[in-house]
Short mmCIF file of N, CA and C in Angstrom, two decimals:
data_model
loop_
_atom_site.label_atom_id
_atom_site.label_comp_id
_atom_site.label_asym_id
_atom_site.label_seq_id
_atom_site.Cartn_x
_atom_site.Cartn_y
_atom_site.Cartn_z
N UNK P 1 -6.12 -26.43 -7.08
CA UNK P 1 -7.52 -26.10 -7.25
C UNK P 1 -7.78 -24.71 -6.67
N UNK P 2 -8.30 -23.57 -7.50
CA UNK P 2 -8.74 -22.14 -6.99
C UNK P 2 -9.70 -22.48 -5.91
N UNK P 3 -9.23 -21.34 -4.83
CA UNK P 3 -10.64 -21.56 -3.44
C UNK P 3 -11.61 -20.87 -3.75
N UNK P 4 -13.01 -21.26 -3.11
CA UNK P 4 -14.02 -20.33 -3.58
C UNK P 4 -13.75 -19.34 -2.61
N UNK P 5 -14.20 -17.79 -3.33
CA UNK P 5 -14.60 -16.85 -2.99
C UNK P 5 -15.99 -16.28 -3.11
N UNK P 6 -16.62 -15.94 -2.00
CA UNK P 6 -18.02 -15.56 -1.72
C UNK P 6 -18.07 -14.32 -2.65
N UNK P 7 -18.77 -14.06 -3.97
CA UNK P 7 -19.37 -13.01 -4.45
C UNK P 7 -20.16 -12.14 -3.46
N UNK P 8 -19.91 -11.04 -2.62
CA UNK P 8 -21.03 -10.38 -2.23
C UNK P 8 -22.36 -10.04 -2.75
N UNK P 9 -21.91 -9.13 -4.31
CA UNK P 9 -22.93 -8.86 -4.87
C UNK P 9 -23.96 -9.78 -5.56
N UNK P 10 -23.38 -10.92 -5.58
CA UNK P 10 -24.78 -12.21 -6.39
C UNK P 10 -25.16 -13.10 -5.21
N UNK P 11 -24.25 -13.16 -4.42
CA UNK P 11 -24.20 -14.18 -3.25
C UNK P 11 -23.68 -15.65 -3.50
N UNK P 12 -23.22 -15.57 -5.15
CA UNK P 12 -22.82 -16.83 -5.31
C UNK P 12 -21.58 -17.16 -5.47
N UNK P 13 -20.40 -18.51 -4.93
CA UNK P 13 -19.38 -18.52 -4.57
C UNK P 13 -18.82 -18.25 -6.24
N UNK P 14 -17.40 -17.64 -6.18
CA UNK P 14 -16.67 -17.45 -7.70
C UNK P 14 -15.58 -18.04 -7.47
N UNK P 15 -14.65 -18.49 -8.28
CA UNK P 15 -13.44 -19.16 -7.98
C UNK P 15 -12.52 -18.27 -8.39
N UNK P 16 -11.52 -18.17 -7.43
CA UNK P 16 -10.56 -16.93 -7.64
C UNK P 16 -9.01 -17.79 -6.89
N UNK P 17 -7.83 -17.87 -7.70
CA UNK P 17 -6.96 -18.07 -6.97
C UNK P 17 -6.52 -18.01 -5.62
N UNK P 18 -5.86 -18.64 -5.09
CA UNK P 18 -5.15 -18.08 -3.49
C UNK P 18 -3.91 -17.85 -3.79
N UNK P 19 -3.56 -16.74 -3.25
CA UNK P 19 -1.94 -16.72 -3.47
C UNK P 19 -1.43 -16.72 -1.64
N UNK P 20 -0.26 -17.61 -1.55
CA UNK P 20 0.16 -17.77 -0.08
C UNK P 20 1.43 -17.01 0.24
N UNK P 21 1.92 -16.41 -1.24
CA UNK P 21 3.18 -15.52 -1.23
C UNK P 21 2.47 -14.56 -1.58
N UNK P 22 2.62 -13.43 -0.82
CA UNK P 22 2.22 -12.12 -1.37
C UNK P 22 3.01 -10.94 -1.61
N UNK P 23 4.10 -11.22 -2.28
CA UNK P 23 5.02 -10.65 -2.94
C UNK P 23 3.98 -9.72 -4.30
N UNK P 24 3.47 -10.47 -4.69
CA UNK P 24 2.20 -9.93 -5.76
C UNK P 24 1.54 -8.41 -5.43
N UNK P 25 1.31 -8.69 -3.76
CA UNK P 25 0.25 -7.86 -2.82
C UNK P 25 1.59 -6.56 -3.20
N UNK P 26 2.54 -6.77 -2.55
CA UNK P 26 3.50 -5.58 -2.30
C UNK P 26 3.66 -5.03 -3.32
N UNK P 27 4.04 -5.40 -4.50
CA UNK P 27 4.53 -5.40 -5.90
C UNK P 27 3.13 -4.31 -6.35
N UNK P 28 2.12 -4.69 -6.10
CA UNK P 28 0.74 -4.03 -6.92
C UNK P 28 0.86 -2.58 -6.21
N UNK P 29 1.09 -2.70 -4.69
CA UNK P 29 0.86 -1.84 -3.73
C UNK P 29 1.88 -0.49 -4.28
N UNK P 30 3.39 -0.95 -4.44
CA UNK P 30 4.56 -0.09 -4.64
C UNK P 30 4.17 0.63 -6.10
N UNK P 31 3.83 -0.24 -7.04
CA UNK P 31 3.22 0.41 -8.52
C UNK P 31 2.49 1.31 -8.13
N UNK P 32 1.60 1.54 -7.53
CA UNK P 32 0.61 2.04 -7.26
C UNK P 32 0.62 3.53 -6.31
N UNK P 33 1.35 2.77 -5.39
CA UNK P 33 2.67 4.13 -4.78
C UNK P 33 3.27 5.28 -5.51
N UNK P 34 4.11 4.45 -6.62
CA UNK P 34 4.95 5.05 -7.34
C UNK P 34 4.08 6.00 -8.60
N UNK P 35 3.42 5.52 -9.08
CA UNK P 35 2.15 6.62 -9.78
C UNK P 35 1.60 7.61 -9.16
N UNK P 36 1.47 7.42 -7.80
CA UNK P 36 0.78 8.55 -7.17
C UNK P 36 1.96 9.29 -6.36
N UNK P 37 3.04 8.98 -6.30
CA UNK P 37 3.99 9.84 -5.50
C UNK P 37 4.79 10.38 -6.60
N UNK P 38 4.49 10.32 -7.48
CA UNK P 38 5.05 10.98 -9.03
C UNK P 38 4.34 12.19 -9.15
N UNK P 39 2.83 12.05 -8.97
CA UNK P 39 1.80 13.42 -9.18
C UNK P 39 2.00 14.36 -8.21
N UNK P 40 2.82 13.79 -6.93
CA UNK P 40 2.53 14.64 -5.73
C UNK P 40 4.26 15.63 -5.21
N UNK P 41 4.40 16.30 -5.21
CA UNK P 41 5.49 16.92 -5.10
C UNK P 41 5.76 17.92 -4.36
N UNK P 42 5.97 17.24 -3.06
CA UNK P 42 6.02 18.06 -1.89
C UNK P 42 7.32 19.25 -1.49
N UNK P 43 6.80 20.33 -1.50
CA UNK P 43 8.23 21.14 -0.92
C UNK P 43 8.95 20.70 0.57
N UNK P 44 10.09 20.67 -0.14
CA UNK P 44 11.25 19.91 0.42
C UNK P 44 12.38 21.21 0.99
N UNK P 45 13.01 21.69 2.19
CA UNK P 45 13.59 22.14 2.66
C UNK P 45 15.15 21.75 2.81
N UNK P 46 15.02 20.04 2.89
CA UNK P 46 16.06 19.48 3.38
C UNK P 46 16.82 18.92 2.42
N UNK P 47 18.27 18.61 2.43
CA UNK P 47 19.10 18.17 2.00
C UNK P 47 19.01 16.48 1.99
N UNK P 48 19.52 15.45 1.24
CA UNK P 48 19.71 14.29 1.01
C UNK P 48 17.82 13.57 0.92
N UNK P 49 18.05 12.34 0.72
CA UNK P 49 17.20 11.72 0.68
C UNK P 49 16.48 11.16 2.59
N UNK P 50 15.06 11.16 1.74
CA UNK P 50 14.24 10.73 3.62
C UNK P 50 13.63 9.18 3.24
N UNK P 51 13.35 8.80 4.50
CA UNK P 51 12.46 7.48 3.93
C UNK P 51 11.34 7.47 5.14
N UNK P 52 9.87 6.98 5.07
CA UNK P 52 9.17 6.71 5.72
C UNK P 52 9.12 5.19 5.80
N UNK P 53 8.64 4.68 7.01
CA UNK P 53 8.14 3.13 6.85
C UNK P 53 7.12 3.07 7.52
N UNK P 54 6.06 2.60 6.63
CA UNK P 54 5.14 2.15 7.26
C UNK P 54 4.35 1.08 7.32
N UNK P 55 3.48 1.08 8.60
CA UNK P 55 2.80 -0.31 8.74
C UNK P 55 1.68 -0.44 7.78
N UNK P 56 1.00 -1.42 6.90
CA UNK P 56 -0.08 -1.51 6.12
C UNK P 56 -0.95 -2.27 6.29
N UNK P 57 -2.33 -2.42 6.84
CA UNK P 57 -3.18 -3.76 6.68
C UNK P 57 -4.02 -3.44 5.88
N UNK P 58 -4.07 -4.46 4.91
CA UNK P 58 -5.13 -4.71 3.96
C UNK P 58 -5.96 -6.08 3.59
N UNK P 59 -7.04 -5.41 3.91
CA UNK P 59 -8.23 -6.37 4.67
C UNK P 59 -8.47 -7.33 2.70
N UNK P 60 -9.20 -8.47 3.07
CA UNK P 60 -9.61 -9.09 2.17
C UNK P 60 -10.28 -8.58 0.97
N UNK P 61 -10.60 -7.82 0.78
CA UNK P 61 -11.21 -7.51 0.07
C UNK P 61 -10.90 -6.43 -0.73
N UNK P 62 -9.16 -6.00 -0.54
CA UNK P 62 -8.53 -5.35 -1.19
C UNK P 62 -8.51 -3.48 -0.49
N UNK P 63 -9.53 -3.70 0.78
CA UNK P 63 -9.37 -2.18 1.34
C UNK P 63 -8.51 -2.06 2.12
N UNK P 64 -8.29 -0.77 2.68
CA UNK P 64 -7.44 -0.64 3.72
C UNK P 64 -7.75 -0.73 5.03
N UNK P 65 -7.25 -1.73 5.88
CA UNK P 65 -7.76 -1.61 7.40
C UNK P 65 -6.80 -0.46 8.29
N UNK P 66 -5.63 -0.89 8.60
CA UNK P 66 -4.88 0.33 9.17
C UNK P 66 -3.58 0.33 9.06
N UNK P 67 -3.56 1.69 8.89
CA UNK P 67 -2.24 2.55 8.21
C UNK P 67 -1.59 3.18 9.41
N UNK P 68 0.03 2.73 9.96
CA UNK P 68 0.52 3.24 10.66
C UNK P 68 1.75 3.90 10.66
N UNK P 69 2.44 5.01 10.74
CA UNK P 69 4.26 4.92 10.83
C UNK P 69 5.26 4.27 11.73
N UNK P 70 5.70 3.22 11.01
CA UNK P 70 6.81 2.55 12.12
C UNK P 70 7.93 3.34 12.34
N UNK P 71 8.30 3.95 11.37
CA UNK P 71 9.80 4.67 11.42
C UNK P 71 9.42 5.84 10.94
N UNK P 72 9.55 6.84 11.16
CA UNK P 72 9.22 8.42 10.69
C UNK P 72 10.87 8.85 10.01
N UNK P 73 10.36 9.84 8.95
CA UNK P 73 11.32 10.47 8.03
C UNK P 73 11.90 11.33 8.97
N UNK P 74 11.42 11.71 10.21
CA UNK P 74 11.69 13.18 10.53
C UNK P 74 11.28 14.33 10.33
N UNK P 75 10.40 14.41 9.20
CA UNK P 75 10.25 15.63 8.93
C UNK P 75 8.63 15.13 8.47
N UNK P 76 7.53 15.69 9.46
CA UNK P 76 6.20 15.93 9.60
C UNK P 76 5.55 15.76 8.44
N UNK P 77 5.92 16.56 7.48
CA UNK P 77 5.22 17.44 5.72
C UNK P 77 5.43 15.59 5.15
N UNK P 78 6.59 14.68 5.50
CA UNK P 78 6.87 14.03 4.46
C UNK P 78 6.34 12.45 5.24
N UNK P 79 6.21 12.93 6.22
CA UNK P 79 5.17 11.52 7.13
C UNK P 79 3.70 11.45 6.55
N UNK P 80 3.65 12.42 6.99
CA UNK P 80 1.70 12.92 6.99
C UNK P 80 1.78 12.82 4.88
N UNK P 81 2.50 13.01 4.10
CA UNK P 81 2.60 12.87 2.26
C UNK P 81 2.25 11.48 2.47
N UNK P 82 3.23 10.54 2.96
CA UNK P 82 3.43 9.03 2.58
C UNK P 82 2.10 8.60 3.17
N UNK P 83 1.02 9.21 4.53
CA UNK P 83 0.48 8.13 4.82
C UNK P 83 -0.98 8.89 4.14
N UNK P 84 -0.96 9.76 3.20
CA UNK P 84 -1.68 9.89 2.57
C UNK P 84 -1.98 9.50 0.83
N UNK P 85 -0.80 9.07 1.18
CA UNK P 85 -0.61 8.57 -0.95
C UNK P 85 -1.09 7.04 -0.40
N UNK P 86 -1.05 6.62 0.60
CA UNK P 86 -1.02 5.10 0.70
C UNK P 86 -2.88 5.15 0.75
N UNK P 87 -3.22 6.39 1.77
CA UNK P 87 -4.27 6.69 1.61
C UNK P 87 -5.29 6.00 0.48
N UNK P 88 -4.76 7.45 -0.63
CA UNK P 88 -5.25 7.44 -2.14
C UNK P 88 -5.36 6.16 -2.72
N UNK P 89 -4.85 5.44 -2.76
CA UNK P 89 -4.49 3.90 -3.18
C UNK P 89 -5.00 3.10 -2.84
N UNK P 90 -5.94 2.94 -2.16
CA UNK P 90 -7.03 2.38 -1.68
C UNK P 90 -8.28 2.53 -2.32
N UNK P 91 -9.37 1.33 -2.78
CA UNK P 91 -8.98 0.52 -2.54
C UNK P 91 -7.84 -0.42 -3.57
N UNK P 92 -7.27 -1.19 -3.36
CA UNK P 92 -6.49 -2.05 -4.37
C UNK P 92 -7.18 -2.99 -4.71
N UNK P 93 -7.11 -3.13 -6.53
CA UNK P 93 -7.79 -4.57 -7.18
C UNK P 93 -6.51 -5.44 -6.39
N UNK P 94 -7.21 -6.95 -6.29
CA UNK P 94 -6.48 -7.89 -6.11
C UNK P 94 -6.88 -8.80 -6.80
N UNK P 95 -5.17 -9.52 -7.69
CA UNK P 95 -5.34 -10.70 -8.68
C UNK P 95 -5.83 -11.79 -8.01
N UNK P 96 -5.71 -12.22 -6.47
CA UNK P 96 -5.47 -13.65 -5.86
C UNK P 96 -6.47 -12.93 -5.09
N UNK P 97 -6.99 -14.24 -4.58
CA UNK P 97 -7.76 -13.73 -2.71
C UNK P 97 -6.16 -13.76 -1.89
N UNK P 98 -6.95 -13.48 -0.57
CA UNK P 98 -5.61 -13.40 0.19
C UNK P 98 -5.71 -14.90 1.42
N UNK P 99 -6.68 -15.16 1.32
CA UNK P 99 -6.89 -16.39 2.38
C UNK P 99 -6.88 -16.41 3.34
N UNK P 100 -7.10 -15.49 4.05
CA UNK P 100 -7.12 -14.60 5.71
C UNK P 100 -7.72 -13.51 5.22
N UNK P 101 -8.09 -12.94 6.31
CA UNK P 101 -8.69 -11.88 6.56
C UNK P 101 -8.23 -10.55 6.09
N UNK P 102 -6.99 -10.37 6.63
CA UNK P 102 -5.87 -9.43 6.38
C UNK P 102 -4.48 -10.03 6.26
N UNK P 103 -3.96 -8.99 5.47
CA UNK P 103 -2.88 -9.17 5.79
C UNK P 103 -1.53 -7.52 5.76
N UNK P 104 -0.63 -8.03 6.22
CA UNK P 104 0.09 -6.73 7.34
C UNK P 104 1.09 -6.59 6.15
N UNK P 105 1.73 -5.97 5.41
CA UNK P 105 2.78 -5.53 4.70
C UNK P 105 3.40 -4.43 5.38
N UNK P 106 4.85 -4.17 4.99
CA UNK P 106 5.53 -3.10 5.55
C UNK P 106 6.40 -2.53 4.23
N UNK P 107 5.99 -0.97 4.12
CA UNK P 107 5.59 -0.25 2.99
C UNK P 107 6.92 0.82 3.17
N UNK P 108 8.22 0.94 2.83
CA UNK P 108 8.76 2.13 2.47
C UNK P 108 8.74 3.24 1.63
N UNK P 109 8.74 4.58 1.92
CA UNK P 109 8.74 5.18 0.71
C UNK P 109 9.17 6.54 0.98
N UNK P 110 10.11 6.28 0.03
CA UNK P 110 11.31 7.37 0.24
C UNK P 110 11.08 8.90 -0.97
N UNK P 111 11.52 9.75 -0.40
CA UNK P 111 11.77 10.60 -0.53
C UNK P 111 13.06 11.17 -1.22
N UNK P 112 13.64 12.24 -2.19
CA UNK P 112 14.88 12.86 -2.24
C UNK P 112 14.85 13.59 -3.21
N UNK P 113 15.81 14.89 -3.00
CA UNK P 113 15.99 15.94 -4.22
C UNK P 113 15.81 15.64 -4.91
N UNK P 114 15.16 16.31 -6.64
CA UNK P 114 15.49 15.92 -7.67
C UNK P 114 15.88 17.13 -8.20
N UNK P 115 16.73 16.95 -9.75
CA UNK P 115 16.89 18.47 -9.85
C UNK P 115 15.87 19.27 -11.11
N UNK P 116 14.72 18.34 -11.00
CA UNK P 116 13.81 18.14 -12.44
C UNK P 116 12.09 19.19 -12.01
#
Protein backbone atom coordinates (compact mmCIF):
# COMPACT_ATOMS: atom_id res chain seq x y z
CA UNK A 1 0.00 0.00 0.00
CA UNK A 2 1.62 3.66 -1.13
CA UNK A 3 2.18 5.95 2.18
CA UNK A 4 0.52 9.15 2.25
CA UNK A 5 2.44 12.08 1.48
CA UNK A 6 1.40 15.57 2.78
CA UNK A 7 0.82 17.87 -0.41
CA UNK A 8 2.18 21.20 0.84
CA UNK A 9 0.65 23.18 -1.75
CA UNK A 10 -3.25 21.90 -1.37
CA UNK A 11 -2.67 20.62 2.11
CA UNK A 12 -4.17 17.48 1.08
CA UNK A 13 -2.50 14.01 1.72
CA UNK A 14 -1.34 12.36 -2.05
CA UNK A 15 -0.27 8.87 -2.26
CA UNK A 16 3.17 8.46 -3.45
CA UNK A 17 5.24 5.26 -3.13
CA UNK A 18 7.96 4.53 -0.40
CA UNK A 19 10.97 3.23 -1.59
CA UNK A 20 13.25 1.57 1.43
CA UNK A 21 16.14 0.84 -1.13
CA UNK A 22 17.44 3.86 -2.44
CA UNK A 23 19.55 2.67 -5.01
CA UNK A 24 16.85 4.70 -7.23
CA UNK A 25 17.99 7.98 -5.06
CA UNK A 26 21.78 7.37 -6.19
CA UNK A 27 21.06 6.21 -9.67
CA UNK A 28 18.83 9.66 -10.37
CA UNK A 29 21.58 11.60 -8.44
CA UNK A 30 24.75 10.09 -10.71
CA UNK A 31 22.48 10.76 -14.10
CA UNK A 32 22.19 13.92 -13.11
CA UNK A 33 25.90 14.32 -12.17
CA UNK A 34 26.91 12.97 -15.29
CA UNK A 35 24.87 15.64 -17.54
CA UNK A 36 26.19 18.36 -15.72
CA UNK A 37 29.86 17.27 -15.41
CA UNK A 38 29.75 16.76 -19.23
CA UNK A 39 28.91 20.71 -19.69
CA UNK A 40 31.60 21.60 -17.27
CA UNK A 41 35.24 21.22 -18.24
CA UNK A 42 37.65 22.15 -15.95
CA UNK A 43 41.40 22.90 -16.79
CA UNK A 44 43.31 20.13 -15.71
CA UNK A 45 47.18 20.41 -15.11
CA UNK A 46 47.61 16.94 -13.89
CA UNK A 47 48.33 13.69 -15.20
CA UNK A 48 46.04 10.39 -14.63
CA UNK A 49 42.66 10.31 -13.37
CA UNK A 50 41.30 12.15 -9.74
CA UNK A 51 38.29 11.18 -7.78
CA UNK A 52 36.34 13.24 -5.20
CA UNK A 53 34.01 11.64 -2.53
CA UNK A 54 31.55 13.13 -1.15
CA UNK A 55 29.13 13.28 1.65
CA UNK A 56 25.33 14.04 0.38
CA UNK A 57 22.12 14.73 2.43
CA UNK A 58 19.06 15.01 0.79
CA UNK A 59 16.26 16.13 2.74
CA UNK A 60 12.64 14.81 1.90
CA UNK A 61 11.58 16.70 -0.29
CA UNK A 62 14.16 16.13 -2.84
CA UNK A 63 16.54 19.32 -1.70
CA UNK A 64 19.78 19.42 -0.60
CA UNK A 65 20.55 19.55 3.14
CA UNK A 66 24.43 19.16 3.33
CA UNK A 67 27.14 18.72 1.04
CA UNK A 68 30.49 17.65 2.37
CA UNK A 69 34.11 16.23 1.08
CA UNK A 70 35.01 13.00 2.67
CA UNK A 71 38.00 12.27 0.58
CA UNK A 72 39.51 15.18 -1.48
CA UNK A 73 41.03 14.71 -5.11
CA UNK A 74 43.95 16.74 -4.07
CA UNK A 75 43.73 19.20 -6.20
CA UNK A 76 41.41 22.35 -4.89
CA UNK A 77 39.99 23.48 -8.76
CA UNK A 78 38.56 19.74 -8.83
CA UNK A 79 37.05 19.61 -5.08
CA UNK A 80 35.45 22.99 -5.07
CA UNK A 81 34.02 21.58 -9.45
CA UNK A 82 32.45 18.37 -7.77
CA UNK A 83 30.85 20.17 -4.81
CA UNK A 84 29.45 22.54 -7.08
CA UNK A 85 27.91 20.32 -9.90
CA UNK A 86 26.28 18.45 -6.94
CA UNK A 87 25.38 21.97 -6.11
CA UNK A 88 23.55 22.60 -9.56
CA UNK A 89 21.53 19.43 -9.19
CA UNK A 90 19.54 20.39 -6.73
CA UNK A 91 16.74 20.32 -6.34
CA UNK A 92 16.14 16.49 -7.43
CA UNK A 93 12.56 15.21 -8.65
CA UNK A 94 11.96 12.14 -6.60
CA UNK A 95 9.98 8.99 -7.98
CA UNK A 96 9.35 7.46 -4.25
CA UNK A 97 9.08 9.51 -0.94
CA UNK A 98 11.99 8.69 1.06
CA UNK A 99 10.28 7.85 4.49
CA UNK A 100 12.60 9.78 6.78
CA UNK A 101 13.49 12.91 6.75
CA UNK A 102 16.79 12.62 5.02
CA UNK A 103 18.74 10.61 3.78
CA UNK A 104 22.89 10.48 3.56
CA UNK A 105 24.31 9.01 0.18
CA UNK A 106 27.98 8.92 -0.62
CA UNK A 107 28.62 10.46 -4.07
CA UNK A 108 31.97 9.82 -6.15
CA UNK A 109 33.02 11.68 -8.95
CA UNK A 110 35.87 11.33 -10.79
CA UNK A 111 37.76 13.14 -12.88
CA UNK A 112 40.50 12.27 -15.96
CA UNK A 113 42.23 13.32 -19.20
CA UNK A 114 40.40 13.11 -22.16
CA UNK A 115 41.94 13.57 -25.42
CA UNK A 116 38.53 15.08 -26.96
Amino acid sequence: MPAQVQDLSSGTPTARPVARDYGWLQSTLFKRLEQLKRQSRPLLDVSGGKKVLLRVVILEGGDLGELKIERSSGEDRLDQEALRLVQLAFPIPLDYALSRPQVVVRIPISYSLSSD
